[in-house]
Coordinates of C-alpha atoms and ligand atoms in Angstrom, one line a residue:
M580 CA 62.6 -4.1 19.8
G581 CA 61.3 -1.2 21.8
K582 CA 61.0 0.9 18.6
K583 CA 59.1 -1.9 16.8
L584 CA 56.7 -2.2 19.6
A585 CA 56.2 1.6 19.6
I586 CA 55.4 1.5 15.9
A587 CA 53.1 -1.4 16.3
T588 CA 51.3 0.4 19.2
L589 CA 51.0 3.5 17.0
V590 CA 49.6 1.6 14.1
L591 CA 47.2 -0.2 16.4
T592 CA 46.1 3.2 18.0
I593 CA 45.5 4.7 14.5
C594 CA 43.5 1.6 13.4
L595 CA 41.4 1.6 16.6
G596 CA 41.0 5.4 16.4
F597 CA 39.6 5.2 12.9
G598 CA 37.5 2.2 13.8
S599 CA 35.8 3.9 16.8
A600 CA 35.3 7.2 14.9
D601 CA 33.6 5.2 12.1
A602 CA 31.4 3.4 14.6
Q603 CA 30.5 6.6 16.3
K604 CA 29.5 8.2 13.0
K605 CA 27.3 5.2 12.2
Q606 CA 25.6 5.4 15.5
S607 CA 24.8 9.0 15.1
Y608 CA 22.5 8.3 12.2
K609 CA 18.8 8.1 13.1
H610 CA 17.6 6.9 9.7
T611 CA 18.9 5.3 6.6
V612 CA 17.4 6.0 3.1
V613 CA 18.4 4.1 0.0
L614 CA 18.1 6.2 -3.1
D615 CA 17.9 4.0 -6.3
A616 CA 18.5 5.7 -9.6
G617 CA 16.8 3.4 -12.1
H618 CA 18.7 1.6 -15.0
G619 CA 22.3 2.5 -15.7
G620 CA 25.2 1.3 -17.9
H621 CA 24.0 -0.7 -20.9
D622 CA 20.4 -0.4 -19.6
T623 CA 19.5 3.1 -20.8
G624 CA 15.9 2.9 -19.6
A625 CA 13.4 4.9 -21.7
I626 CA 14.8 7.1 -24.4
G627 CA 13.5 10.5 -25.4
K628 CA 14.4 12.7 -28.3
K629 CA 17.5 14.0 -26.6
G630 CA 17.9 12.3 -23.3
K631 CA 18.0 9.0 -21.6
E632 CA 16.1 7.9 -18.5
K633 CA 19.3 6.5 -16.9
D634 CA 21.0 9.9 -17.0
V635 CA 18.0 12.0 -15.9
V636 CA 17.1 9.8 -12.9
L637 CA 20.8 9.6 -11.8
S638 CA 21.0 13.4 -11.7
I639 CA 17.7 13.6 -9.7
A640 CA 18.7 10.9 -7.2
L641 CA 22.1 12.5 -6.6
K642 CA 20.4 15.9 -6.0
V643 CA 17.9 14.2 -3.5
G644 CA 21.0 12.7 -1.8
D645 CA 22.6 16.1 -1.6
Y646 CA 19.6 17.8 0.0
L647 CA 19.4 15.0 2.6
T648 CA 23.1 15.1 3.4
K649 CA 23.1 18.9 3.8
N650 CA 19.8 19.4 5.5
S651 CA 19.1 16.2 7.4
P652 CA 22.5 15.2 8.8
D653 CA 21.0 12.5 11.0
T654 CA 19.9 10.6 7.9
R655 CA 22.3 8.3 6.2
V656 CA 22.1 8.2 2.4
I657 CA 23.0 5.1 0.4
F658 CA 22.9 5.1 -3.4
T659 CA 22.4 1.8 -5.3
R660 CA 24.4 3.6 -8.0
D661 CA 26.1 7.0 -8.0
A662 CA 27.4 6.8 -11.5
D663 CA 26.6 5.3 -14.9
F664 CA 26.8 1.6 -14.3
F665 CA 24.4 -1.4 -14.4
V666 CA 22.9 -2.8 -11.2
P667 CA 20.6 -5.8 -11.3
L668 CA 17.1 -5.2 -9.8
D669 CA 17.5 -7.8 -7.0
E670 CA 20.8 -6.3 -5.9
R671 CA 19.1 -2.9 -5.5
A672 CA 16.7 -4.4 -3.0
A673 CA 19.5 -6.4 -1.3
I674 CA 21.5 -3.2 -0.7
A675 CA 18.5 -1.7 1.1
N676 CA 17.9 -4.9 3.2
K677 CA 21.5 -5.3 4.1
N678 CA 21.7 -1.8 5.4
N679 CA 18.4 -2.0 7.4
A680 CA 17.2 1.0 5.5
D681 CA 14.1 2.8 6.7
L682 CA 13.0 3.7 3.2
F683 CA 13.7 2.6 -0.4
V684 CA 13.1 5.2 -3.1
S685 CA 13.5 4.2 -6.7
V686 CA 13.6 7.0 -9.2
H687 CA 12.5 6.6 -12.8
A688 CA 11.1 8.4 -15.8
N689 CA 8.1 7.2 -17.8
S690 CA 7.6 6.9 -21.6
N691 CA 4.8 6.1 -23.9
K692 CA 4.4 5.4 -27.6
N693 CA 1.9 8.2 -27.6
T694 CA 3.9 11.5 -27.1
K695 CA 1.0 13.2 -25.4
P696 CA 0.9 11.8 -21.8
F697 CA 2.8 13.8 -19.2
G698 CA 2.9 14.1 -15.5
T699 CA 4.3 12.4 -12.4
E700 CA 3.1 9.3 -10.6
T701 CA 4.3 7.3 -7.6
F702 CA 3.9 3.5 -7.1
A703 CA 3.8 1.2 -4.2
M704 CA 4.2 -2.5 -4.6
G705 CA 0.9 -4.2 -5.2
L706 CA -1.5 -5.6 -7.8
H707 CA -2.3 -3.1 -10.6
K708 CA -5.8 -1.9 -10.8
S709 CA -5.6 -0.8 -14.5
Q710 CA -4.0 -1.9 -17.7
G711 CA -2.0 1.3 -17.8
N712 CA -0.4 0.6 -14.4
L713 CA 0.4 -2.9 -15.5
E714 CA 2.2 -1.6 -18.6
V715 CA 4.4 0.8 -16.5
A716 CA 5.5 -2.2 -14.4
Q717 CA 6.0 -4.4 -17.4
K718 CA 8.2 -1.8 -19.0
E719 CA 10.3 -1.2 -15.9
N720 CA 10.5 -5.0 -15.2
S721 CA 11.6 -5.8 -18.8
V722 CA 15.1 -4.8 -17.9
I723 CA 15.7 -8.1 -16.0
V724 CA 16.2 -9.9 -19.4
M725 CA 19.5 -8.0 -19.5
E726 CA 20.6 -9.9 -16.4
Q727 CA 22.2 -13.4 -16.5
D728 CA 20.0 -16.2 -15.0
Y729 CA 17.1 -13.9 -14.6
N730 CA 14.8 -16.9 -14.9
T731 CA 16.2 -18.4 -11.7
K732 CA 16.8 -15.2 -9.8
Y733 CA 13.2 -14.0 -10.3
E734 CA 11.6 -17.4 -9.9
G735 CA 10.5 -17.8 -13.5
F736 CA 8.9 -14.4 -13.6
D737 CA 8.1 -13.3 -17.1
P738 CA 7.9 -9.5 -17.2
S739 CA 5.9 -9.5 -20.4
S740 CA 3.2 -11.9 -19.4
A741 CA 0.2 -10.5 -17.5
E742 CA -0.3 -13.9 -15.8
S743 CA 3.1 -13.5 -14.1
Y744 CA 1.7 -10.5 -12.2
I745 CA -1.0 -12.6 -10.4
I746 CA 1.6 -13.5 -7.8
F747 CA 1.4 -9.9 -6.5
S748 CA -2.3 -10.5 -5.6
L749 CA -1.2 -13.3 -3.3
M750 CA 1.6 -11.3 -1.7
Q751 CA 0.9 -9.7 1.6
N752 CA 2.7 -6.4 1.7
V753 CA 3.1 -5.4 5.3
Y754 CA 4.6 -2.1 4.3
L755 CA 1.8 -1.1 1.9
D756 CA 0.2 1.5 4.2
K757 CA 3.5 3.2 4.9
S758 CA 4.6 3.0 1.3
L759 CA 1.3 4.6 0.2
K760 CA 1.7 7.3 2.8
L761 CA 5.2 8.2 1.5
A762 CA 4.0 8.0 -2.1
S763 CA 1.2 10.4 -1.5
M764 CA 3.6 12.8 0.3
V765 CA 5.8 12.7 -2.8
Q766 CA 2.8 13.4 -5.1
D767 CA 1.6 16.2 -2.9
E768 CA 5.0 17.9 -3.1
F769 CA 5.2 17.4 -6.9
R770 CA 1.7 18.9 -7.3
E771 CA 1.8 21.7 -4.7
K772 CA 5.4 22.9 -4.8
A773 CA 7.0 21.7 -8.1
K774 CA 3.7 22.4 -9.9
R775 CA 3.8 19.1 -11.9
A776 CA 0.8 17.3 -13.3
D777 CA -0.3 14.7 -10.7
R778 CA -1.2 11.3 -12.2
G779 CA -1.7 10.0 -8.7
V780 CA -0.5 7.3 -6.3
K781 CA -0.8 3.8 -7.8
Q782 CA 0.1 0.2 -7.2
A783 CA 1.7 -2.3 -9.5
G784 CA 4.1 -5.3 -9.4
F785 CA 7.6 -3.8 -9.7
L786 CA 10.3 -6.4 -9.3
V787 CA 12.7 -3.8 -7.8
L788 CA 10.3 -3.4 -4.9
W789 CA 9.4 -7.0 -4.5
H790 CA 11.9 -8.1 -1.8
T791 CA 12.6 -4.9 0.1
K792 CA 11.9 -5.2 3.8
M793 CA 10.9 -1.6 4.4
P794 CA 8.4 1.0 3.0
S795 CA 9.4 1.3 -0.7
I796 CA 8.2 3.4 -3.6
L797 CA 8.9 3.8 -7.3
I798 CA 8.6 7.4 -8.6
E799 CA 7.9 8.1 -12.2
T800 CA 9.2 11.7 -12.4
G801 CA 7.7 12.5 -15.8
F802 CA 7.4 11.3 -19.4
I803 CA 10.6 11.5 -21.4
S804 CA 8.5 10.7 -24.4
N805 CA 6.7 14.0 -24.1
E806 CA 8.7 16.8 -25.7
E807 CA 7.9 19.5 -23.1
E808 CA 8.4 17.2 -20.2
E809 CA 11.7 15.8 -21.6
K810 CA 13.0 19.4 -21.6
Y811 CA 12.0 19.9 -18.0
L812 CA 13.4 16.5 -17.0
M813 CA 16.8 17.3 -18.6
S814 CA 17.1 20.8 -17.3
D815 CA 19.0 21.5 -14.1
S816 CA 16.2 23.6 -12.6
G817 CA 13.6 20.9 -13.4
Q818 CA 15.7 18.3 -11.8
D819 CA 16.1 20.6 -8.8
Y820 CA 12.4 21.1 -8.4
L821 CA 11.8 17.3 -8.6
A822 CA 14.6 16.5 -6.3
S823 CA 13.7 19.0 -3.6
A824 CA 10.1 17.8 -3.7
I825 CA 11.2 14.2 -3.2
Y826 CA 13.6 15.4 -0.4
R827 CA 10.8 17.2 1.5
A828 CA 8.5 14.2 1.3
I829 CA 11.3 11.9 2.7
R830 CA 12.2 14.5 5.4
D831 CA 8.5 14.9 6.5
Y832 CA 7.9 11.2 6.4
L833 CA 10.9 10.5 8.6
A834 CA 9.8 13.3 11.0
S835 CA 6.3 11.7 11.2
L836 CA 8.1 8.4 12.3
D837 CA 10.0 10.3 15.0
A838 CA 6.7 11.9 16.2
E839 CA 5.1 8.5 16.5
E840 CA 8.1 7.2 18.5
Q841 CA 7.8 10.2 20.9
E842 CA 4.1 9.5 21.5
V843 CA 5.0 5.9 22.5
K844 CA 7.6 7.2 24.9
K845 CA 5.2 9.7 26.4
I846 CA 2.9 7.0 27.8
T847 CA 2.8 7.1 31.5
I848 CA 1.6 4.3 33.7
P849 CA 1.7 5.9 37.1
D850 CA 0.2 3.1 39.2
A851 CA 2.1 0.3 37.5
E852 CA 5.4 2.2 37.9
S853 CA 5.0 2.9 41.6
K854 CA 4.1 -0.6 42.6
P855 CA 6.7 -3.4 42.9
E856 CA 6.3 -6.0 40.2
N857 CA 8.0 -8.9 41.8
T858 CA 4.8 -10.5 43.1
L859 CA 1.8 -12.4 41.7
C860 CA -1.0 -10.0 40.8
Y861 CA -4.1 -10.0 38.6
R862 CA -5.2 -7.3 36.1
L863 CA -8.3 -6.9 34.0
Q864 CA -7.6 -6.8 30.3
V865 CA -10.0 -4.4 28.5
A866 CA -8.6 -3.8 25.1
T867 CA -6.1 -5.2 22.5
T868 CA -4.7 -3.2 19.6
S869 CA -2.1 -3.7 17.0
A870 CA -0.7 -0.2 17.3
P871 CA 0.0 1.4 20.7
V872 CA -2.7 3.8 21.9
A873 CA -1.3 7.4 21.8
N874 CA -2.7 8.5 25.1
P875 CA -4.2 5.6 27.1
I876 CA -5.1 7.8 30.1
E877 CA -7.4 9.8 27.8
K878 CA -8.6 6.7 25.9
F879 CA -9.7 5.0 29.1
P880 CA -11.3 7.8 31.1
G881 CA -11.4 7.4 34.9
K882 CA -8.8 4.6 34.8
P883 CA -5.6 6.3 35.7
D884 CA -4.0 2.9 36.5
I885 CA -4.3 1.8 32.8
F886 CA -1.4 -0.5 32.1
E887 CA 0.0 -1.2 28.7
Y888 CA 1.5 -4.6 28.1
K889 CA 3.3 -5.5 24.8
D890 CA 2.5 -9.1 24.0
G891 CA 4.2 -10.2 20.8
N892 CA 3.1 -7.6 18.2
K893 CA -0.1 -6.7 20.1
Y894 CA -0.6 -4.0 22.7
K895 CA -2.9 -5.0 25.6
Y896 CA -4.5 -2.6 28.0
M897 CA -5.3 -3.6 31.5
I898 CA -6.9 -1.9 34.5
G899 CA -6.6 -2.6 38.2
R900 CA -4.0 -4.6 40.1
F901 CA -5.1 -7.1 42.7
A902 CA -3.2 -9.5 45.0
T903 CA -5.9 -12.2 44.9
L904 CA -8.2 -13.6 42.2
D905 CA -11.2 -13.0 44.4
D906 CA -10.5 -9.2 44.5
A907 CA -10.0 -9.2 40.8
S908 CA -13.3 -11.0 40.2
A909 CA -15.1 -8.6 42.5
Y910 CA -13.7 -5.6 40.6
K911 CA -14.6 -7.3 37.2
K912 CA -18.2 -7.1 38.3
T913 CA -18.0 -3.4 39.1
I914 CA -16.7 -2.6 35.6
S915 CA -18.9 -5.1 33.8
A916 CA -21.3 -2.4 32.4
E917 CA -18.4 -0.4 31.0
Y918 CA -16.2 -3.3 29.9
P919 CA -18.4 -6.3 29.5
D920 CA -15.6 -8.3 27.7
A921 CA -13.0 -7.6 30.4
F922 CA -11.2 -10.7 31.6
I923 CA -8.6 -11.5 34.3
V924 CA -4.9 -11.9 33.4
P925 CA -2.4 -13.0 36.1
F926 CA 1.0 -11.5 36.2
N927 CA 4.2 -12.6 38.0
N928 CA 7.4 -10.6 38.0
G929 CA 5.9 -8.2 35.5
K930 CA 5.2 -11.0 33.0
K931 CA 1.9 -12.4 31.9
I932 CA 1.4 -16.0 33.1
S933 CA -1.4 -18.6 32.7
M934 CA -4.2 -19.0 35.2
S935 CA -2.9 -22.5 36.1
E936 CA 0.6 -21.1 36.8
A937 CA -1.0 -18.5 39.0
K938 CA -2.9 -21.1 41.0
K939 CA 0.3 -23.0 41.6
L940 CA 1.9 -19.8 42.9
E941 CA -1.0 -19.0 45.2
K942 CA -0.5 -22.2 47.1
Ligands
ZN1982 ZN1 12.7 3.1 -15.5

């Protein structure tokens, strides 16, 4: 009995030990990046004279992952596929969403009936602005017909019909700006460091990017249909150049996120911090922004008591702090030349309240 209990305790300890080590490891990651090598398995993607898109993009994605794991240990890397197997497009996005990824990076290679075109281009999800961009998306999206019930899964989307793409003009992509920023960082690296031809940053309706809930891009690393570029794409050194360029863009993008976060933390609100909040008071709202002001004290000169209040997804900036509505009204007059649109906002216990609630509290 005693022995059994000891074994049970030992097993429990080991299990708990592993569990907490795993949890600790997860917590130590600052960012999560999902790397999506296009195609795979029976879906070969574009085919060149010698190589297949699915093989080239897998090698590049694995190399990007290697760079990230070795050089950015605080970034967790997740592959949608790390070998030659088929993954449906909607599942690729689901992997990123399930893991709350910060970025989704889909790696592809281009092809054209004409063997002349070459160069790299990076896409964000959006409505195409040219026939050429539409054709790239149509080609990449055409792989859904290899999936069972693609009609239901993609809501009747017909990858070959141009009309189907109109839905992307109705879609509001809240991650568009960030996706375009990352896309241009990738293209800058390709052009400046890897010395690849730069076909630019573009938008088109790629199904693989459709339902991701984070900044997402699709990279066309070159034309496998161009003989010279196919050689480069298939070579170990070519793949290294492309992968290190993508890695640096991801690294720098994540660093820019960290810098933004630091800026927000740096905001000091001396007056508001030193005064107790557990009373009714009135402030004067002078500005509303959708992103936090980097340095409010500089932005509102001569108002060291500037107070930032996050209200839903808006940032509201207020000056002054008065015990009575009369005092706040008097102050409003003194700043009316500088802030003609300023208005009084009552607060109680540090929370914004309505004027009628404030009146009740005053009684
Ligand atoms: Zn592809």
